[in-house]
Every structure is written in structure tokens, then in C-alpha cells.
């Protein structure tokens, strides 16, 4: 078999991570079994490049700038149904694990997992299987479910609509109302309305409080 034939048999992978050093490390790790067709560092660029490149695999972080991975995933599965999404993230919350698979992920691996796990996840999703790192144990998931019951009376970021989360993420990243409106192609008054509704639902009373909650619940990085 020629080198070009071997390359053609490799799955084409797109990497999305806002840390350049991490992305480069992922690339080096997967290149023996994948053809890396691109690296992006924010969620909105990911949507554009994924639709253009149409990769077989999308290996992505959750806490991407501009649009987080969980909210990007449904757009990706709709636009490129043949692509398999592998979350490679630092987020250990059971709520995010559940949200990731609900959004269309095929695998969930932690950045502190052994490097061999990413290869295992790639092999599993190529066979049409799902993969969940053993570091997210059944006990952790059970505790997360129990925690969610205890928190039933408190609204969470996850309970917001996708559009509200988009607005909240951009606000938490320090972007002004006009910039948010431009990025989302909506009116400034619409941004202000969403911000008011978010503050009301989360029972928060300042932009700083909104940012702290978004960080605390893992919507954006600290």
C-alpha cells in the first residue's frame, strides 16, 4: 500500500481548542492514526471550518471562546451528520457529561486521562460506539444526579435557552452589548432583553455576578 493510500484511509480530524500548545499536543498525539485537516480556537470559527472541511472527527474542548462546545455541537451534528464529536476537556461535571452526549457527542475524554484513551475513543467512535472515560465514574454521575435534585429550586446556566447561553457567554467574556449584538447578528435591544431575562431567571443583579456564575458553572474558563 502506498503512503498516499494509507493517508486516504485515515479519518480526517478537526481540532478545536483555545490553547495553542494544547491543540498542538493533540495534533501530535493523533497524527499517527488521523489526518489533521485544521485547528481552530473558538466555537464560531469551528462551525464555519467544520462545514467547509467536513471532517470525519471533531475533537473539541467545551470551554471554547465565542460559542462553547456543548452549544456548538447541535449545529455541527445538523450541518455535518457524518462527523463524530469527541469532547476532550477539563470539565469533570456530570452535568456537562450528560449535556455533551445529549448535544450529539460520541465520546467524552478528560485532558488528565492517559494519552492512550484518546486513541481508544477514536477507535470506538469509528466503529459507531460511544466512549466515556473511566475517570467519570458511575458514582460521580450518581452524585451529579443527586446534586441536581438538591439544586432543583435553583435555576442553573444549563436551564437557559441556547440563545441565552450564547449571550451570557459573550457577556462573561467581557464583551459589550454592541459587540454581542454584532457577533450574534441581533439588535442591541434584543441583547439587553436577553440579559434582563437571564438575570431574572438566575436571580442575579449585576454583570459581574453573571460572569462569576458563568465561570462557576463552566460555561467559560476562569
Coordinates of N, CA and C in Angstrom, one line a residue:
X1 N 0.9 -1.2 0.0 CA 0.0 0.0 0.0 C 0.9 1.3 0.0
X2 N 0.6 2.2 -0.8 CA 1.4 3.4 -0.9 C 1.1 4.3 0.2
X3 N 2.0 5.3 0.5 CA 1.8 6.3 1.6 C 0.6 7.1 1.4
X4 N 0.3 7.4 0.1 CA -0.9 8.2 -0.2 C -2.2 7.4 0.1
X5 N -2.2 6.1 -0.2 CA -3.3 5.3 0.1 C -3.6 5.2 1.6
X6 N -2.4 5.0 2.3 CA -2.6 4.9 3.8 C -3.2 6.2 4.3
X7 N -2.7 7.3 3.8 CA -3.2 8.6 4.3 C -4.7 8.8 4.0
X8 N -5.1 8.2 2.8 CA -6.5 8.3 2.4 C -7.4 7.5 3.4
X9 N -6.9 6.5 4.0 CA -7.7 5.6 4.9 C -7.8 6.2 6.3
X10 N -7.0 7.2 6.6 CA -7.0 7.8 7.9 C -8.3 8.7 8.0
X11 N -8.9 8.7 9.2 CA -10.1 9.6 9.4 C -9.5 11.1 9.4
X12 N -10.3 12.0 8.8 CA -9.9 13.4 8.8 C -10.4 14.1 10.0
X13 N -9.5 14.7 10.8 CA -9.9 15.3 12.1 C -9.7 16.8 12.1
X14 N -10.6 17.4 12.8 CA -10.5 18.9 13.0 C -10.4 19.1 14.5
X15 N -9.5 19.9 15.0 CA -9.3 20.1 16.4 C -9.7 21.5 16.8
X16 N -10.4 21.6 17.9 CA -10.9 22.9 18.4 C -10.5 23.0 19.9
X17 N -9.6 23.9 20.1 CA -9.1 24.2 21.5 C -8.5 25.6 21.5
X18 N -8.9 26.4 22.6 CA -8.4 27.8 22.6 C -7.0 27.9 23.1
X19 N -6.3 26.8 23.5 CA -5.0 26.9 24.0 C -4.1 26.3 22.9
X20 N -3.3 27.1 22.2 CA -2.5 26.7 21.1 C -1.5 25.5 21.4
X21 N -0.9 25.6 22.6 CA 0.0 24.5 23.0 C -0.7 23.2 23.1
X22 N -1.9 23.2 23.7 CA -2.7 22.0 23.9 C -3.1 21.5 22.5
X23 N -3.6 22.4 21.7 CA -4.0 21.9 20.3 C -2.9 21.3 19.6
X24 N -1.7 21.8 19.7 CA -0.5 21.3 19.0 C -0.2 19.9 19.6
X25 N -0.4 19.7 20.9 CA -0.1 18.4 21.5 C -1.1 17.4 21.1
X26 N -2.4 17.8 20.9 CA -3.4 16.9 20.5 C -3.1 16.4 19.0
X27 N -2.7 17.4 18.2 CA -2.3 17.1 16.8 C -1.2 16.0 16.8
X28 N -0.2 16.3 17.5 CA 1.0 15.3 17.5 C 0.5 13.9 18.0
X29 N -0.4 13.9 19.0 CA -0.8 12.7 19.6 C -1.7 11.8 18.6
X30 N -2.5 12.5 17.8 CA -3.4 11.8 16.9 C -2.9 11.6 15.5
X31 N -1.9 12.3 15.1 CA -1.4 12.2 13.7 C -1.0 10.8 13.2
X32 N -0.6 9.9 14.1 CA -0.3 8.5 13.6 C -1.5 7.8 13.1
X33 N -2.7 8.2 13.5 CA -3.9 7.5 13.1 C -5.0 8.4 12.4
X34 N -4.7 9.7 12.4 CA -5.7 10.7 11.8 C -4.9 11.6 10.9
X35 N -5.6 12.1 9.9 CA -5.2 13.3 9.1 C -5.8 14.5 9.7
X36 N -5.0 15.4 10.3 CA -5.5 16.6 10.9 C -5.7 17.6 9.8
X37 N -6.9 18.0 9.6 CA -7.2 19.0 8.4 C -7.3 20.4 8.9
X38 N -7.3 20.6 10.2 CA -7.4 22.0 10.7 C -7.4 22.1 12.2
X39 N -7.1 23.3 12.7 CA -7.1 23.6 14.1 C -7.8 25.0 14.3
X40 N -8.8 25.1 15.1 CA -9.5 26.3 15.4 C -9.5 26.6 16.9
X41 N -9.7 27.9 17.2 CA -9.6 28.2 18.7 C -10.8 28.9 19.2
X42 N -11.9 28.9 18.5 CA -13.2 29.4 19.1 C -14.4 28.7 18.4
X43 N -15.5 28.7 19.1 CA -16.6 27.9 18.7 C -17.3 28.4 17.4
X44 N -17.2 29.7 17.1 CA -17.9 30.2 15.9 C -17.0 29.9 14.6
X45 N -15.7 30.0 14.8 CA -14.8 29.6 13.7 C -14.9 28.1 13.4
X46 N -15.1 27.3 14.5 CA -15.3 25.9 14.4 C -16.5 25.5 13.5
X47 N -17.6 26.2 13.7 CA -18.8 26.0 12.8 C -18.5 26.2 11.4
X48 N -17.8 27.3 11.1 CA -17.5 27.7 9.7 C -16.6 26.6 9.1
X49 N -15.5 26.4 9.8 CA -14.4 25.5 9.3 C -14.9 24.0 9.1
X50 N -15.7 23.6 10.1 CA -16.3 22.2 10.1 C -17.1 22.0 8.8
X51 N -18.0 23.0 8.6 CA -18.9 22.9 7.4 C -18.1 22.9 6.1
X52 N -17.0 23.7 6.1 CA -16.2 23.8 4.9 C -15.3 22.5 4.7
X53 N -14.7 22.0 5.8 CA -13.8 20.9 5.7 C -14.5 19.5 5.8
X54 N -15.6 19.5 6.4 CA -16.4 18.3 6.6 C -15.5 17.1 7.1
X55 N -15.0 17.2 8.3 CA -14.1 16.2 8.8 C -14.9 15.0 9.3
X56 N -14.2 13.9 9.4 CA -14.8 12.6 10.0 C -14.9 12.7 11.5
X57 N -13.9 13.4 12.1 CA -13.8 13.6 13.6 C -13.7 15.0 13.9
X58 N -14.4 15.4 15.0 CA -14.1 16.8 15.6 C -13.8 16.6 17.0
X59 N -12.5 16.9 17.4 CA -12.0 16.8 18.7 C -12.0 18.1 19.3
X60 N -12.8 18.3 20.4 CA -13.1 19.7 20.8 C -13.2 19.9 22.3
X61 N -12.8 21.0 22.8 CA -12.9 21.4 24.2 C -14.4 21.9 24.4
X62 N -14.8 22.0 25.6 CA -16.1 22.5 25.9 C -16.1 24.1 26.1
X63 N -15.1 24.5 26.8 CA -15.0 26.0 27.1 C -14.2 26.7 26.0
X64 N -14.9 26.7 24.8 CA -14.3 27.5 23.7 C -14.8 28.9 23.7
X65 N -14.0 29.8 23.3 CA -14.5 31.2 23.2 C -15.6 31.4 22.2
X66 N -16.4 32.5 22.4 CA -17.5 32.9 21.5 C -18.7 32.0 21.5
X67 N -18.4 30.7 21.4 CA -19.5 29.7 21.5 C -19.0 28.4 22.1
X68 N -19.5 28.0 23.2 CA -19.0 26.9 23.9 C -19.3 25.6 23.1
X69 N -18.5 24.5 23.4 CA -18.6 23.3 22.7 C -20.0 22.6 22.8
X70 N -20.6 22.6 23.9 CA -21.9 22.0 24.1 C -23.0 22.7 23.2
X71 N -22.9 24.0 23.1 CA -23.9 24.7 22.3 C -23.5 24.6 20.8
X72 N -22.2 24.4 20.5 CA -21.8 24.3 19.1 C -22.2 22.9 18.6
X73 N -22.2 21.9 19.4 CA -22.4 20.5 19.0 C -23.7 20.3 18.2
X74 N -24.8 20.8 18.6 CA -26.1 20.5 17.8 C -26.0 21.1 16.4
X75 N -25.3 22.3 16.3 CA -25.2 22.9 15.0 C -24.3 22.0 14.1
X76 N -23.3 21.4 14.7 CA -22.4 20.5 13.9 C -23.0 19.2 13.5
X77 N -23.8 18.6 14.4 CA -24.5 17.4 14.1 C -25.5 17.6 13.0
X78 N -26.1 18.7 13.0 CA -27.1 19.0 12.0 C -26.5 19.3 10.6
X79 N -25.4 20.1 10.6 CA -24.7 20.5 9.4 C -23.9 19.4 8.8
X80 N -23.3 18.6 9.7 CA -22.4 17.5 9.2 C -22.7 16.2 10.0
X81 N -23.8 15.6 9.6 CA -24.3 14.4 10.4 C -23.3 13.3 10.4
X82 N -22.4 13.2 9.4 CA -21.4 12.1 9.4 C -20.2 12.3 10.3
X83 N -20.0 13.5 10.8 CA -18.9 13.7 11.7 C -19.2 13.2 13.1
X84 N -18.1 12.7 13.7 CA -18.2 12.2 15.1 C -17.6 13.2 16.0
X85 N -18.2 13.6 17.1 CA -17.7 14.6 18.0 C -17.1 13.9 19.2
X86 N -15.8 14.2 19.5 CA -15.1 13.8 20.7 C -14.8 15.0 21.6
X87 N -15.4 15.0 22.7 CA -15.0 16.1 23.7 C -13.8 15.7 24.4
X88 N -12.7 16.5 24.3 CA -11.5 16.4 25.1 C -11.4 17.6 26.0
X89 N -11.7 17.5 27.2 CA -12.0 18.7 28.1 C -11.4 18.5 29.5
X90 N -11.4 19.6 30.2 CA -11.1 19.6 31.6 C -12.3 19.6 32.5
X91 N -13.5 19.7 31.8 CA -14.7 19.7 32.6 C -15.1 18.3 33.1
X92 N -15.2 18.2 34.4 CA -15.5 16.9 35.0 C -16.9 16.8 35.5
X93 N -17.7 17.9 35.4 CA -19.0 17.9 36.0 C -19.9 16.9 35.2
X94 N -20.7 16.1 36.0 CA -21.6 15.1 35.4 C -22.6 15.8 34.6
X95 N -23.0 17.1 34.9 CA -24.0 17.8 34.2 C -23.5 18.1 32.8
X96 N -22.2 18.4 32.6 CA -21.6 18.6 31.3 C -21.4 17.3 30.5
X97 N -21.1 16.2 31.2 CA -21.1 14.9 30.5 C -22.4 14.6 29.9
X98 N -23.5 14.8 30.7 CA -24.8 14.5 30.2 C -25.2 15.4 29.0
X99 N -24.9 16.7 29.2 CA -25.2 17.7 28.2 C -24.5 17.4 26.9
X100 N -23.2 17.0 27.0 CA -22.4 16.7 25.8 C -23.0 15.6 25.0
X101 N -23.4 14.5 25.6 CA -23.9 13.4 24.9 C -25.3 13.8 24.3
X102 N -26.1 14.5 25.1 CA -27.4 15.0 24.6 C -27.2 15.9 23.4
X103 N -26.1 16.6 23.4 CA -25.9 17.6 22.2 C -25.4 16.9 21.0
X104 N -25.0 15.6 21.1 CA -24.6 14.9 19.9 C -23.2 14.3 20.0
X105 N -22.5 14.3 21.2 CA -21.2 13.8 21.3 C -21.2 12.3 21.2
X106 N -20.1 11.7 20.7 CA -19.9 10.3 20.6 C -18.9 9.8 21.7
X107 N -18.1 10.7 22.2 CA -17.1 10.4 23.2 C -16.8 11.6 24.1
X108 N -16.4 11.2 25.3 CA -16.0 12.2 26.3 C -14.8 11.8 27.0
X109 N -13.7 12.5 26.8 CA -12.4 12.2 27.4 C -11.9 13.4 28.2
X110 N -11.2 13.2 29.3 CA -10.7 14.3 30.1 C -9.2 14.5 29.7
X111 N -8.8 15.8 29.8 CA -7.4 16.1 29.5 C -6.4 15.5 30.5
X112 N -6.9 15.1 31.6 CA -6.0 14.4 32.5 C -6.0 12.9 32.3
X113 N -6.8 12.4 31.3 CA -6.8 11.0 31.0 C -5.5 10.6 30.4
X114 N -5.1 9.3 30.5 CA -3.9 8.8 29.8 C -4.0 9.1 28.3
X115 N -2.9 9.4 27.7 CA -3.0 9.7 26.2 C -3.6 8.6 25.4
X116 N -3.4 7.3 25.8 CA -3.9 6.2 25.1 C -5.5 6.2 25.0
X117 N -6.1 6.9 26.0 CA -7.6 7.0 26.0 C -8.1 7.7 24.8
X118 N -7.4 8.7 24.3 CA -7.9 9.4 23.1 C -8.0 8.5 21.9
X119 N -6.9 7.7 21.8 CA -6.9 6.7 20.7 C -8.0 5.7 20.9
X120 N -8.3 5.2 22.1 CA -9.4 4.3 22.3 C -10.7 4.9 21.9
X121 N -10.9 6.2 22.3 CA -12.1 6.9 21.9 C -12.3 7.0 20.4
X122 N -11.2 7.3 19.7 CA -11.3 7.4 18.3 C -11.7 6.1 17.6
X123 N -11.1 5.0 18.1 CA -11.4 3.7 17.6 C -12.8 3.4 17.8
X124 N -13.3 3.7 19.0 CA -14.7 3.4 19.4 C -15.7 4.1 18.5
X125 N -15.5 5.4 18.3 CA -16.5 6.2 17.6 C -16.4 5.8 16.1
X126 N -15.3 5.4 15.6 CA -15.2 4.9 14.2 C -16.0 3.6 14.0
X127 N -16.2 2.9 15.0 CA -17.0 1.7 15.0 C -18.5 1.9 15.3
X128 N -18.8 3.2 15.4 CA -20.2 3.5 15.7 C -20.6 3.4 17.2
X129 N -19.6 3.3 18.1 CA -19.8 3.2 19.5 C -19.6 4.5 20.2
X130 N -20.0 4.5 21.4 CA -19.8 5.7 22.3 C -18.7 5.4 23.3
X131 N -18.0 6.4 23.7 CA -16.9 6.2 24.7 C -17.0 7.3 25.8
X132 N -16.9 6.8 27.0 CA -16.9 7.7 28.2 C -15.7 7.3 29.1
X133 N -14.8 8.3 29.3 CA -13.6 8.0 30.2 C -14.0 7.3 31.5
X134 N -13.2 6.3 31.9 CA -13.5 5.7 33.2 C -13.3 6.7 34.4
X135 N -12.6 7.8 34.1 CA -12.4 8.8 35.2 C -13.8 9.4 35.6
X136 N -14.8 9.4 34.7 CA -16.1 9.8 35.1 C -16.9 8.5 35.5
X137 N -16.8 8.3 36.8 CA -17.4 7.0 37.3 C -18.9 7.1 37.4
X138 N -19.5 5.9 37.6 CA -21.0 5.9 37.9 C -21.3 6.6 39.2
X139 N -20.4 6.6 40.1 CA -20.6 7.3 41.4 C -20.7 8.8 41.2
X140 N -19.8 9.3 40.3 CA -19.8 10.7 40.0 C -21.0 11.1 39.4
X141 N -21.5 10.3 38.4 CA -22.7 10.6 37.7 C -23.9 10.6 38.7
X142 N -23.9 9.6 39.6 CA -25.0 9.5 40.6 C -25.0 10.7 41.5
X143 N -23.8 11.1 41.9 CA -23.7 12.3 42.8 C -24.2 13.5 42.0
X144 N -23.9 13.6 40.8 CA -24.4 14.7 40.0 C -25.9 14.7 39.9
X145 N -26.5 13.5 39.7 CA -27.9 13.5 39.6 C -28.6 13.9 41.0
X146 N -28.0 13.4 42.0 CA -28.5 13.8 43.4 C -28.3 15.2 43.6
X147 N -27.2 15.8 43.2 CA -26.9 17.2 43.3 C -28.0 18.0 42.6
X148 N -28.3 17.5 41.4 CA -29.3 18.3 40.6 C -30.6 18.3 41.3
X149 N -31.0 17.2 42.0 CA -32.2 17.2 42.7 C -32.2 18.2 43.8
X150 N -31.1 18.2 44.5 CA -30.9 19.2 45.6 C -31.0 20.6 45.1
X151 N -30.5 20.8 43.9 CA -30.5 22.2 43.3 C -31.8 22.5 42.5
X152 N -32.8 21.6 42.7 CA -34.0 21.8 41.8 C -34.6 23.2 42.0
X153 N -34.5 23.8 43.2 CA -35.1 25.1 43.4 C -34.3 26.2 42.9
X154 N -33.1 25.9 42.4 CA -32.1 27.0 41.9 C -31.9 26.9 40.4
X155 N -32.2 27.9 39.7 CA -32.0 27.9 38.2 C -30.5 27.8 37.9
X156 N -30.2 27.1 36.9 CA -28.8 27.0 36.5 C -28.5 27.5 35.1
X157 N -27.3 27.7 34.8 CA -26.9 28.1 33.4 C -27.5 27.1 32.4
X158 N -27.4 25.8 32.7 CA -27.9 24.8 31.8 C -29.4 24.9 31.5
X159 N -30.1 25.5 32.4 CA -31.6 25.7 32.2 C -31.9 26.8 31.3
X160 N -31.0 27.6 30.9 CA -31.2 28.7 30.0 C -31.4 28.2 28.6
X161 N -32.0 29.0 27.7 CA -32.1 28.6 26.3 C -30.7 28.7 25.6
X162 N -30.5 28.0 24.5 CA -29.2 28.2 23.8 C -28.9 29.6 23.5
X163 N -29.9 30.4 23.1 CA -29.6 31.8 22.8 C -29.2 32.6 24.0
X164 N -29.8 32.3 25.1 CA -29.5 33.0 26.4 C -28.1 32.6 26.8
X165 N -27.7 31.3 26.6 CA -26.3 30.9 27.0 C -25.3 31.6 26.1
X166 N -25.6 31.8 24.8 CA -24.7 32.5 23.9 C -24.5 33.9 24.4
X167 N -25.6 34.6 24.7 CA -25.5 35.9 25.2 C -24.7 36.0 26.5
X168 N -25.0 35.1 27.5 CA -24.3 35.0 28.7 C -22.8 34.7 28.5
X169 N -22.5 33.8 27.7 CA -21.1 33.5 27.5 C -20.3 34.7 27.0
X170 N -20.9 35.4 26.0 CA -20.2 36.6 25.5 C -20.1 37.7 26.5
X171 N -21.1 37.9 27.3 CA -21.0 38.9 28.4 C -20.0 38.5 29.4
X172 N -19.9 37.2 29.7 CA -18.9 36.7 30.7 C -17.5 36.9 30.2
X173 N -17.3 36.9 28.9 CA -16.0 37.1 28.2 C -15.6 38.5 28.2
X174 N -16.5 39.4 28.7 CA -16.2 40.8 28.8 C -16.6 41.6 27.6
X175 N -17.4 41.1 26.7 CA -17.8 41.8 25.5 C -19.0 42.7 25.8
X176 N -19.0 43.9 25.3 CA -20.0 44.9 25.4 C -21.3 44.5 24.7
X177 N -22.4 45.2 25.0 CA -23.7 45.0 24.4 C -23.6 45.1 22.9
X178 N -23.0 46.1 22.4 CA -22.9 46.3 20.9 C -22.1 45.2 20.2
X179 N -21.0 44.8 20.9 CA -20.2 43.7 20.3 C -21.0 42.4 20.3
X180 N -21.7 42.1 21.4 CA -22.6 40.9 21.4 C -23.6 40.9 20.3
X181 N -24.2 42.1 20.1 CA -25.3 42.2 19.1 C -24.7 41.9 17.7
X182 N -23.5 42.5 17.5 CA -22.8 42.3 16.2 C -22.5 40.8 16.0
X183 N -21.9 40.2 17.0 CA -21.5 38.8 16.9 C -22.7 37.8 16.6
X184 N -23.8 38.2 17.2 CA -25.0 37.3 17.1 C -26.0 37.8 16.0
X185 N -25.6 38.9 15.4 CA -26.5 39.4 14.3 C -27.9 39.7 14.8
X186 N -28.0 40.3 16.0 CA -29.3 40.7 16.6 C -29.2 42.2 17.0
X187 N -30.3 42.8 17.4 CA -30.4 44.2 17.8 C -29.8 44.3 19.2
X188 N -29.3 45.5 19.5 CA -28.8 45.8 20.8 C -29.9 45.6 21.9
X189 N -31.1 46.1 21.5 CA -32.2 45.9 22.4 C -32.6 44.5 22.7
X190 N -32.3 43.6 21.7 CA -32.6 42.2 21.9 C -31.5 41.6 22.9
X191 N -30.3 42.1 22.8 CA -29.3 41.6 23.7 C -29.6 42.1 25.2
X192 N -30.1 43.3 25.3 CA -30.5 43.8 26.6 C -31.6 43.1 27.2
X193 N -32.6 42.7 26.3 CA -33.7 41.9 26.8 C -33.3 40.5 27.3
X194 N -32.4 39.9 26.5 CA -31.9 38.6 26.9 C -31.1 38.7 28.3
X195 N -30.3 39.7 28.4 CA -29.5 39.9 29.6 C -30.5 40.1 30.8
X196 N -31.5 40.9 30.6 CA -32.5 41.1 31.7 C -33.2 39.8 32.1
X197 N -33.6 39.0 31.1 CA -34.2 37.7 31.4 C -33.3 36.8 32.1
X198 N -32.0 36.7 31.7 CA -31.0 35.9 32.3 C -30.8 36.2 33.8
X199 N -30.7 37.5 34.0 CA -30.5 38.0 35.4 C -31.7 37.6 36.2
X200 N -32.9 37.8 35.6 CA -34.1 37.4 36.4 C -34.2 36.0 36.7
X201 N -33.9 35.1 35.7 CA -34.0 33.7 35.9 C -33.0 33.1 36.9
X202 N -31.8 33.7 36.8 CA -30.7 33.2 37.7 C -30.7 34.0 39.0
X203 N -31.6 35.0 39.2 CA -31.7 35.8 40.4 C -30.3 36.5 40.7
X204 N -29.8 37.1 39.7 CA -28.5 37.8 39.8 C -28.8 39.3 39.4
X205 N -27.9 40.2 39.9 CA -28.2 41.6 39.8 C -27.1 42.5 39.2
X206 N -26.1 41.8 38.6 CA -25.0 42.6 38.0 C -24.3 41.8 37.0
X207 N -23.6 42.5 36.1 CA -22.8 41.9 35.1 C -21.7 41.0 35.7
X208 N -21.1 41.5 36.8 CA -20.1 40.8 37.5 C -20.6 39.5 38.0
X209 N -21.8 39.5 38.6 CA -22.4 38.3 39.1 C -22.7 37.3 38.0
X210 N -23.1 37.8 36.9 CA -23.4 36.9 35.7 C -22.1 36.2 35.3
X211 N -21.0 37.0 35.2 CA -19.7 36.4 34.8 C -19.3 35.4 35.8
X212 N -19.4 35.7 37.1 CA -19.0 34.7 38.1 C -19.8 33.4 38.0
X213 N -21.1 33.5 37.8 CA -21.9 32.3 37.6 C -21.5 31.5 36.4
X214 N -21.2 32.2 35.3 CA -20.9 31.5 34.1 C -19.5 30.8 34.2
X215 N -18.6 31.4 35.0 CA -17.3 30.7 35.3 C -17.5 29.5 36.2
X216 N -18.3 29.8 37.3 CA -18.6 28.7 38.3 C -19.2 27.5 37.7
X217 N -20.1 27.7 36.7 CA -20.8 26.5 36.1 C -20.1 26.0 34.8
X218 N -18.9 26.6 34.5 CA -18.1 26.0 33.5 C -18.5 26.5 32.1
X219 N -19.3 27.5 31.9 CA -19.7 28.0 30.6 C -18.5 28.6 29.9
X220 N -17.7 29.3 30.7 CA -16.4 29.9 30.2 C -15.3 29.6 31.2
X221 N -14.1 29.7 30.7 CA -12.9 29.4 31.5 C -12.7 30.6 32.5
X222 N -12.0 30.3 33.6 CA -11.7 31.4 34.6 C -10.7 32.4 34.0

